[in-house]
Short mmCIF file of C-alpha atoms in Angstrom, two decimals:
data_model
loop_
_atom_site.label_atom_id
_atom_site.label_comp_id
_atom_site.label_asym_id
_atom_site.label_seq_id
_atom_site.Cartn_x
_atom_site.Cartn_y
_atom_site.Cartn_z
CA MET T 237 -18.60 -21.07 10.53
CA ALA T 238 -19.96 -17.81 9.83
CA ARG T 239 -23.51 -16.67 10.31
CA PHE T 240 -26.17 -14.56 7.78
CA THR T 241 -29.12 -13.10 9.34
CA LEU T 242 -32.17 -11.19 8.12
CA PRO T 243 -35.75 -10.30 9.40
CA ARG T 244 -37.79 -13.34 8.84
CA ASP T 245 -40.13 -11.07 6.62
CA ILE T 246 -39.81 -8.07 4.56
CA TYR T 247 -42.58 -6.51 3.19
CA HIS T 248 -41.66 -4.05 0.42
CA GLY T 249 -43.74 -1.74 -2.19
CA LYS T 250 -46.19 0.66 -1.94
CA GLY T 251 -49.01 0.27 0.40
CA SER T 252 -47.10 -2.23 2.44
CA LEU T 253 -47.61 -0.47 5.76
CA GLU T 254 -51.05 -2.12 5.83
CA THR T 255 -48.86 -5.53 6.71
CA LEU T 256 -49.50 -4.10 10.22
CA LYS T 257 -53.37 -5.22 10.47
CA THR T 258 -52.13 -9.17 9.98
CA LEU T 259 -50.21 -8.95 13.24
CA LYS T 260 -51.47 -11.26 16.09
CA GLY T 261 -51.20 -9.94 19.59
CA LYS T 262 -53.02 -7.91 22.20
CA ARG T 263 -50.62 -4.67 22.81
CA ALA T 264 -48.59 -2.66 20.63
CA THR T 265 -46.17 0.08 21.40
CA ILE T 266 -45.55 2.69 18.69
CA CYS T 267 -42.03 4.50 18.53
CA VAL T 268 -42.14 7.41 16.54
CA GLY T 269 -39.81 10.95 16.16
CA GLY T 270 -40.57 14.31 15.67
CA GLY T 271 -43.60 14.48 13.72
CA SER T 272 -43.27 14.13 10.23
CA MET T 273 -45.08 10.67 10.33
CA LYS T 274 -47.74 12.16 12.15
CA ARG T 275 -48.12 15.17 9.59
CA PHE T 276 -48.25 13.20 6.52
CA GLY T 277 -50.94 10.73 8.13
CA PHE T 278 -48.58 7.57 8.28
CA LEU T 279 -48.93 7.19 12.02
CA ASP T 280 -52.74 7.61 12.10
CA LYS T 281 -52.72 4.56 9.49
CA ALA T 282 -50.51 2.59 11.59
CA ILE T 283 -52.44 2.94 14.65
CA GLY T 284 -55.55 2.27 12.66
CA TYR T 285 -54.14 -1.02 11.04
CA LEU T 286 -52.78 -2.34 14.78
CA LYS T 287 -56.31 -1.39 15.90
CA GLU T 288 -57.77 -3.39 13.18
CA ALA T 289 -55.70 -6.30 14.45
CA GLY T 290 -57.28 -6.07 17.64
CA MET T 291 -54.59 -4.58 19.48
CA GLU T 292 -54.55 -1.94 22.03
CA VAL T 293 -52.04 0.82 21.19
CA ASP T 294 -49.66 3.05 23.15
CA LEU T 295 -47.32 5.94 21.89
CA ILE T 296 -43.93 6.58 22.63
CA GLU T 297 -43.57 9.80 20.58
CA GLY T 298 -41.08 13.11 19.86
CA ILE T 299 -37.87 10.63 19.91
CA GLU T 300 -34.90 12.90 19.02
CA SER T 301 -32.58 12.84 15.96
CA ASP T 302 -29.51 11.22 17.44
CA PRO T 303 -31.33 9.31 20.40
CA SER T 304 -29.95 9.77 23.90
CA VAL T 305 -29.52 7.41 26.79
CA GLU T 306 -31.80 8.79 28.51
CA THR T 307 -34.56 8.64 25.75
CA VAL T 308 -33.98 4.96 26.13
CA MET T 309 -34.35 4.46 29.38
CA LYS T 310 -37.51 6.42 29.45
CA GLY T 311 -39.43 4.79 26.90
CA ALA T 312 -38.15 1.28 27.99
CA ALA T 313 -40.05 2.38 31.39
CA GLN T 314 -43.28 3.10 29.42
CA MET T 315 -43.15 -0.12 27.83
CA LEU T 316 -42.52 -1.93 31.20
CA GLU T 317 -45.90 -0.56 32.44
CA PHE T 318 -47.82 -1.22 29.39
CA GLN T 319 -46.30 -4.64 28.78
CA PRO T 320 -46.50 -4.75 24.50
CA ASP T 321 -46.26 -8.24 22.84
CA TRP T 322 -45.18 -5.86 19.42
CA ILE T 323 -42.92 -2.95 19.42
CA VAL T 324 -43.59 -0.98 16.23
CA ALA T 325 -40.75 1.36 15.35
CA ILE T 326 -41.87 3.90 12.29
CA GLY T 327 -39.51 6.77 11.18
CA GLY T 328 -36.09 7.18 10.27
CA GLY T 329 -33.21 5.53 11.83
CA SER T 330 -33.30 7.37 15.21
CA PRO T 331 -36.71 6.27 16.41
CA ILE T 332 -35.89 2.74 14.98
CA ASP T 333 -32.77 2.55 17.03
CA ALA T 334 -34.22 3.71 20.06
CA ALA T 335 -36.78 1.47 20.00
CA LYS T 336 -34.31 -1.48 19.32
CA ALA T 337 -32.41 -0.16 22.55
CA MET T 338 -35.83 0.18 24.51
CA TRP T 339 -36.65 -3.43 23.73
CA ILE T 340 -33.70 -4.88 25.22
CA LYS T 341 -34.34 -3.15 28.56
CA TYR T 342 -38.05 -3.83 28.51
CA GLU T 343 -37.03 -7.70 28.22
CA TYR T 344 -33.96 -7.19 30.52
CA PRO T 345 -34.73 -4.22 33.12
CA GLU T 346 -31.51 -4.98 35.15
CA CYS T 347 -29.63 -4.40 31.79
CA THR T 348 -27.60 -1.07 31.70
CA PHE T 349 -26.60 1.06 28.96
CA GLU T 350 -22.84 -0.35 29.60
CA ASP T 351 -24.31 -4.05 29.22
CA MET T 352 -26.12 -3.16 25.81
CA CYS T 353 -22.85 -1.68 24.27
CA LYS T 354 -20.79 -5.48 24.34
CA VAL T 355 -20.71 -6.27 20.88
CA PHE T 356 -22.68 -9.54 20.34
CA GLY T 357 -23.11 -10.09 24.05
CA LEU T 358 -27.16 -9.48 24.25
CA PRO T 359 -29.07 -12.40 25.82
CA GLU T 360 -31.78 -14.03 23.91
CA LEU T 361 -34.91 -11.53 23.06
CA ARG T 362 -38.46 -12.24 22.33
CA HIS T 363 -39.30 -13.32 25.70
CA LYS T 364 -41.98 -10.54 25.78
CA ALA T 365 -42.05 -8.96 22.56
CA HIS T 366 -41.61 -9.09 18.99
CA PHE T 367 -40.57 -6.12 16.58
CA VAL T 368 -41.57 -4.62 13.55
CA ALA T 369 -39.39 -1.56 12.05
CA VAL T 370 -41.00 0.57 9.33
CA SER T 371 -38.45 2.80 7.63
CA SER T 372 -39.19 6.57 6.27
CA THR T 373 -35.62 7.48 5.20
CA SER T 374 -33.50 5.67 2.62
CA GLY T 375 -30.30 5.31 4.16
CA THR T 376 -29.87 4.10 7.75
CA ALA T 377 -31.65 0.32 6.92
CA THR T 378 -32.04 -0.39 10.67
CA GLU T 379 -35.23 -1.80 9.70
CA VAL T 380 -33.02 -4.99 8.51
CA THR T 381 -29.85 -4.68 10.76
CA ALA T 382 -28.52 -5.99 13.73
CA PHE T 383 -27.39 -2.37 14.64
CA SER T 384 -28.64 0.61 16.90
CA ILE T 385 -26.93 3.69 17.46
CA ILE T 386 -27.44 5.71 20.74
CA THR T 387 -25.51 8.88 21.82
CA ASP T 388 -24.26 9.44 25.38
CA TYR T 389 -24.40 13.17 25.36
CA GLN T 390 -22.44 13.57 28.70
CA LYS T 391 -19.43 11.88 27.13
CA GLY T 392 -20.19 13.30 23.36
CA ILE T 393 -19.99 9.86 22.10
CA LYS T 394 -22.24 7.55 19.76
CA PHE T 395 -21.97 4.21 20.94
CA PRO T 396 -23.04 1.08 18.17
CA ILE T 397 -25.10 -1.74 20.08
CA ALA T 398 -24.34 -4.43 17.75
CA ASP T 399 -26.30 -7.89 18.39
CA PHE T 400 -28.08 -10.26 16.01
CA GLU T 401 -31.06 -10.20 18.85
CA ILE T 402 -32.11 -6.78 17.77
CA THR T 403 -32.35 -7.94 13.87
CA PRO T 404 -36.19 -7.06 13.53
CA ASP T 405 -38.67 -9.55 13.02
CA ILE T 406 -40.47 -7.80 10.44
CA ALA T 407 -39.17 -5.08 8.27
CA ILE T 408 -42.05 -2.61 6.18
CA VAL T 409 -40.15 -0.83 3.23
CA ASP T 410 -42.87 1.06 1.83
CA PRO T 411 -41.45 3.76 -0.44
CA GLU T 412 -44.78 6.05 0.04
CA LEU T 413 -42.94 6.88 3.64
CA ALA T 414 -39.95 8.25 1.81
CA GLU T 415 -41.24 10.22 -0.81
CA THR T 416 -41.99 12.91 2.13
CA MET T 417 -38.38 13.30 2.98
CA PRO T 418 -36.89 16.58 2.83
CA LYS T 419 -34.17 17.39 0.00
CA LYS T 420 -31.23 17.54 2.65
CA LEU T 421 -32.39 14.26 4.19
CA VAL T 422 -32.58 12.36 0.59
CA ALA T 423 -28.62 13.63 0.16
CA HIS T 424 -27.45 12.49 3.69
CA THR T 425 -29.27 9.54 3.70
CA GLY T 426 -28.24 8.48 0.65
CA MET T 427 -24.43 8.71 1.18
CA ASP T 428 -25.14 6.82 4.27
CA ALA T 429 -26.45 3.88 1.89
CA ILE T 430 -23.33 4.02 -0.33
CA THR T 431 -21.24 4.07 2.56
CA HIS T 432 -22.78 0.98 4.23
CA ALA T 433 -22.72 -0.85 0.60
CA ILE T 434 -18.69 0.18 -0.25
CA GLU T 435 -18.00 -0.60 3.71
CA ALA T 436 -19.62 -4.17 3.43
CA TYR T 437 -18.01 -5.01 0.48
CA VAL T 438 -14.63 -4.44 1.71
CA SER T 439 -14.72 -5.52 5.14
CA THR T 440 -12.94 -8.38 6.32
CA ALA T 441 -16.28 -10.04 7.33
CA ASN T 442 -17.49 -9.89 3.58
CA CYS T 443 -18.79 -13.07 2.28
CA ALA T 444 -20.58 -14.83 -0.99
CA TYR T 445 -23.99 -13.93 0.87
CA SER T 446 -22.97 -10.08 1.44
CA ASP T 447 -21.23 -9.37 -1.61
CA PRO T 448 -24.21 -9.26 -4.30
CA LEU T 449 -26.31 -7.07 -1.77
CA ALA T 450 -23.46 -4.71 -1.63
CA ILE T 451 -22.68 -4.48 -5.04
CA TRP T 452 -26.17 -4.45 -6.67
CA ALA T 453 -27.02 -1.52 -3.95
CA ILE T 454 -24.30 0.63 -4.92
CA LYS T 455 -25.11 0.00 -8.65
CA MET T 456 -28.53 1.34 -7.67
CA ILE T 457 -27.35 4.42 -5.80
CA GLN T 458 -25.05 5.16 -8.47
CA LYS T 459 -28.02 5.22 -10.62
CA ASP T 460 -30.66 6.86 -8.55
CA LEU T 461 -29.47 8.92 -5.92
CA VAL T 462 -29.00 12.24 -7.55
CA GLY T 463 -32.03 11.92 -9.62
CA SER T 464 -33.98 11.21 -6.39
CA TYR T 465 -32.32 14.27 -4.55
CA ASN T 466 -33.46 16.46 -7.81
CA GLY T 467 -37.27 15.25 -7.10
CA ASP T 468 -37.57 12.25 -9.27
CA MET T 469 -40.08 10.14 -7.25
CA GLU T 470 -39.17 6.75 -9.34
CA MET T 471 -35.67 7.19 -8.29
CA ARG T 472 -36.89 7.81 -5.13
CA ASP T 473 -38.68 4.56 -4.88
CA ALA T 474 -35.67 2.69 -5.94
CA MET T 475 -33.50 4.33 -3.42
CA HIS T 476 -35.75 3.09 -0.64
CA ASP T 477 -35.07 -0.68 -1.64
CA ALA T 478 -31.17 0.14 -2.62
CA GLN T 479 -30.64 1.38 0.89
CA CYS T 480 -32.42 -1.73 2.07
CA LEU T 481 -29.94 -4.01 0.29
CA ALA T 482 -26.96 -2.05 1.41
CA GLY T 483 -28.32 -2.51 5.11
CA MET T 484 -28.75 -6.31 4.42
CA ALA T 485 -25.22 -6.30 3.30
CA PHE T 486 -23.43 -4.33 6.19
CA SER T 487 -25.77 -6.15 9.10
CA ASN T 488 -23.74 -9.17 8.02
CA ALA T 489 -20.45 -8.24 6.64
CA LEU T 490 -19.89 -5.20 8.89
CA LEU T 491 -18.59 -2.00 8.48
CA GLY T 492 -15.21 -0.05 8.85
CA ILE T 493 -13.63 2.75 9.98
CA VAL T 494 -15.79 5.44 7.75
CA HIS T 495 -18.42 4.40 10.53
CA SER T 496 -16.25 4.56 13.57
CA MET T 497 -15.05 8.02 12.68
CA ALA T 498 -18.62 9.20 12.29
CA HIS T 499 -20.01 7.87 15.21
CA LYS T 500 -16.82 9.63 17.05
CA THR T 501 -17.29 12.91 15.66
CA GLY T 502 -20.92 13.19 15.38
CA ALA T 503 -21.60 14.86 18.72
CA ALA T 504 -18.13 15.81 19.61
CA PHE T 505 -18.57 19.27 18.82
CA GLN T 506 -22.15 19.74 19.91
CA ASP T 507 -21.12 22.42 22.07
CA TYR T 508 -19.87 24.46 19.66
CA GLY T 509 -23.38 24.43 17.83
CA ALA T 510 -24.42 21.51 16.07
CA HIS T 511 -24.03 17.92 15.20
CA ILE T 512 -21.87 16.42 12.33
CA ILE T 513 -24.75 14.59 10.66
CA HIS T 514 -24.06 10.95 10.30
CA GLY T 515 -24.87 10.87 6.74
CA ALA T 516 -22.79 14.00 5.84
CA ALA T 517 -19.96 12.62 7.94
CA ASN T 518 -19.82 9.11 5.88
CA ALA T 519 -19.99 11.20 2.75
CA MET T 520 -17.08 13.48 4.14
CA TYR T 521 -14.77 10.89 5.26
CA LEU T 522 -15.53 7.72 2.73
CA PRO T 523 -13.02 9.21 -0.03
CA LYS T 524 -10.12 9.59 2.33
CA VAL T 525 -10.85 6.20 4.14
CA ILE T 526 -10.93 4.60 0.66
CA ALA T 527 -7.53 6.09 0.06
CA PHE T 528 -6.14 5.05 3.30
CA ASN T 529 -7.64 1.40 2.90
CA ALA T 530 -6.43 0.96 -0.57
CA LYS T 531 -2.70 0.75 0.48
CA ASP T 532 -3.77 -3.14 1.71
CA PRO T 533 -3.72 -5.07 -1.59
CA THR T 534 -6.88 -7.03 -0.82
CA ALA T 535 -8.90 -3.92 -0.29
CA LEU T 536 -7.31 -2.40 -3.55
CA LYS T 537 -8.59 -5.38 -5.53
CA ARG T 538 -11.82 -5.00 -4.13
CA TYR T 539 -12.41 -1.24 -4.63
CA GLY T 540 -11.23 -1.83 -7.93
CA GLU T 541 -13.99 -4.29 -8.41
CA ILE T 542 -16.67 -1.69 -7.34
CA ALA T 543 -15.31 0.49 -9.77
CA ASP T 544 -15.57 -1.91 -12.91
CA TYR T 545 -19.11 -2.77 -11.83
CA MET T 546 -19.95 0.91 -11.84
CA GLY T 547 -18.23 1.44 -14.96
CA LEU T 548 -15.94 3.88 -14.24
CA GLY T 549 -12.97 2.83 -16.20
CA GLY T 550 -9.27 2.54 -15.37
CA LYS T 551 -6.27 0.63 -16.39
CA ASP T 552 -5.19 -0.83 -13.02
CA ASP T 553 -6.63 -0.98 -9.68
CA LYS T 554 -4.65 2.36 -8.38
CA GLU T 555 -6.48 4.20 -11.34
CA LYS T 556 -9.83 2.76 -10.52
CA VAL T 557 -9.63 3.75 -6.78
CA SER T 558 -8.57 6.99 -8.08
CA LEU T 559 -11.71 7.27 -10.22
CA LEU T 560 -14.07 5.97 -7.45
CA ILE T 561 -12.69 8.45 -5.08
CA SER T 562 -13.34 11.31 -7.94
CA PHE T 563 -16.91 9.91 -8.56
CA LEU T 564 -17.72 10.12 -4.55
CA ARG T 565 -16.31 13.45 -4.25
CA ASP T 566 -18.45 14.77 -7.25
CA MET T 567 -21.63 13.34 -5.93
CA ASN T 568 -21.15 14.96 -2.84
CA ASP T 569 -20.59 18.09 -4.81
CA LYS T 570 -24.31 17.41 -6.55
CA LEU T 571 -25.86 16.77 -3.31
CA ASN T 572 -24.58 19.85 -1.76
CA ILE T 573 -22.51 18.09 0.93
CA PRO T 574 -19.14 19.88 1.86
CA HIS T 575 -15.89 17.48 1.67
CA CYS T 576 -14.56 18.23 5.18
CA ILE T 577 -15.16 19.13 8.54
CA LYS T 578 -13.40 22.81 8.39
CA ASN T 579 -15.99 23.39 5.66
CA TYR T 580 -19.17 21.70 7.49
CA GLY T 581 -21.65 24.80 8.38
CA PRO T 582 -23.89 24.32 11.48
CA ASP T 583 -26.77 24.01 8.80
CA SER T 584 -24.49 20.67 7.27
CA TYR T 585 -23.97 23.12 3.82
CA PRO T 586 -20.70 23.73 2.55
CA CYS T 587 -19.06 27.15 3.89
CA GLU T 588 -15.87 28.86 4.10
CA GLN T 589 -15.38 28.27 7.99
CA GLY T 590 -17.64 25.93 9.73
CA PHE T 591 -18.81 25.32 13.41
CA VAL T 592 -15.87 23.62 14.57
CA PRO T 593 -12.92 25.78 15.05
CA GLU T 594 -9.24 24.54 13.99
CA SER T 595 -7.88 25.05 17.82
CA VAL T 596 -10.90 23.09 19.07
CA PHE T 597 -10.73 20.11 16.59
CA LEU T 598 -7.05 19.62 17.48
CA GLU T 599 -7.20 19.82 20.99
CA ARG T 600 -9.91 16.94 21.05
CA LEU T 601 -8.22 14.78 17.88
CA PRO T 602 -6.39 12.40 20.56
CA GLU T 603 -9.54 11.58 22.28
CA ILE T 604 -11.34 11.23 19.20
CA ALA T 605 -8.82 9.00 17.22
CA LYS T 606 -8.60 6.90 20.69
CA ASN T 607 -12.55 6.58 20.54
CA ALA T 608 -12.94 5.98 16.88
CA ILE T 609 -10.18 3.11 17.01
CA GLY T 610 -12.15 1.63 19.99
CA ASP T 611 -15.48 1.73 17.99
CA ALA T 612 -17.30 -1.34 17.17
CA CYS T 613 -16.77 -1.01 13.71
CA THR T 614 -13.23 -0.68 13.36
CA GLY T 615 -12.24 -4.56 13.67
CA SER T 616 -13.86 -5.03 10.50
CA ASN T 617 -12.04 -2.60 8.50
CA PRO T 618 -9.45 -3.78 5.94
CA ARG T 619 -6.55 -1.71 7.63
CA GLN T 620 -6.23 -1.59 11.24
CA PRO T 621 -4.98 2.23 11.76
CA SER T 622 -2.45 3.08 14.92
CA GLN T 623 -3.18 5.93 16.91
CA LYS T 624 -0.95 7.99 14.60
CA GLU T 625 -2.52 7.01 11.70
CA MET T 626 -6.19 7.65 12.91
CA GLU T 627 -5.21 11.15 13.94
CA GLU T 628 -3.62 11.78 10.38
CA LEU T 629 -6.71 10.33 8.72
CA LEU T 630 -9.02 12.86 11.01
CA LYS T 631 -6.88 15.70 9.91
CA CYS T 632 -7.23 14.74 6.34
CA CYS T 633 -10.85 14.82 7.01
CA TYR T 634 -10.91 18.18 8.71
CA TYR T 635 -8.53 20.10 6.17
CA ASP T 636 -9.45 17.88 3.02
CA LEU T 637 -5.75 16.89 2.37
CA ASP T 638 -4.92 14.09 0.36
CA VAL T 639 -4.09 10.56 2.29
CA ASP T 640 -0.74 9.66 1.27
CA PHE T 641 0.29 7.18 4.12
#
């Protein structure tokens, strides 16, 4: 028996933020990030709509990119004091992910972060509050997923929380919020979205319900991402829907080792000056992982189907995979994303020598590879890597080498 779970309601289209004024309750906590939602007036609108619904409103502001365990625990303590019956997370993936984890701790104060990370092992939520997610970026799709990514900075590791219990009750996909994204964020979130769709389609947990969502998302992103990056607002609006479709696919079909590697490298070199931003990591690693996974006959066939739907050509599946890899690398060039960790600069743009020294990468490689294999996303990858293979794959992602194993 399989399960397919989505938010009960998804409100989409311009002006759908207004849905907040229809909620029934007494108190709402709004979780928000670093300031763009306030700067562009969306936070004030959300507060106004909730007050119009008759609710008292409390704010948890300043949730950082790649939210920490400490941020989660602090926010949950604030919720325990305020006792909301609605949690409204507004912004990019970070505030929504943080709010999901806060929600768990709010409902179960005795729950530790380690308890949260037990894959599909959470107790039943919604005894105290329901959850609304309002996305402002077009990539993570956390507004419709059963996932949250929280960083333990002491360990330098991003941990995925995975459970259908944290699927939001309501998702609001209002493209007006996404139109405010800076150009670099458009690139990174867009490549995150196409990675979600491709990994979902080849995942060992794919099904007839997730496949159409994944394929249509890929076609939309192929058509609209570069134009959105270059300022076409109609394409920007379409990308907001595309990433949501990709999210619905991967929340049910799960992901693969592109995400495992991105989770375990993102904060691994923080002491050398920068994060490897999640969407950029996915963009760099995806072509390498496709080449690795394509050694599996079933994955090879499904990558070939993706290439067919994209109209890339190719006389057989091997040629189709090659064309798919070339397409993704070309897209990275158009979005100004580097091809490998070695050339990933502190500002995320391509450079001759990135912020991760070769000696540091090689020293940390065995531990990163071990952690990537243990990541929650690895189990549904179509080809299970050994420790040696994961290390070699990560080396290919550092040096931009061809994957021939």
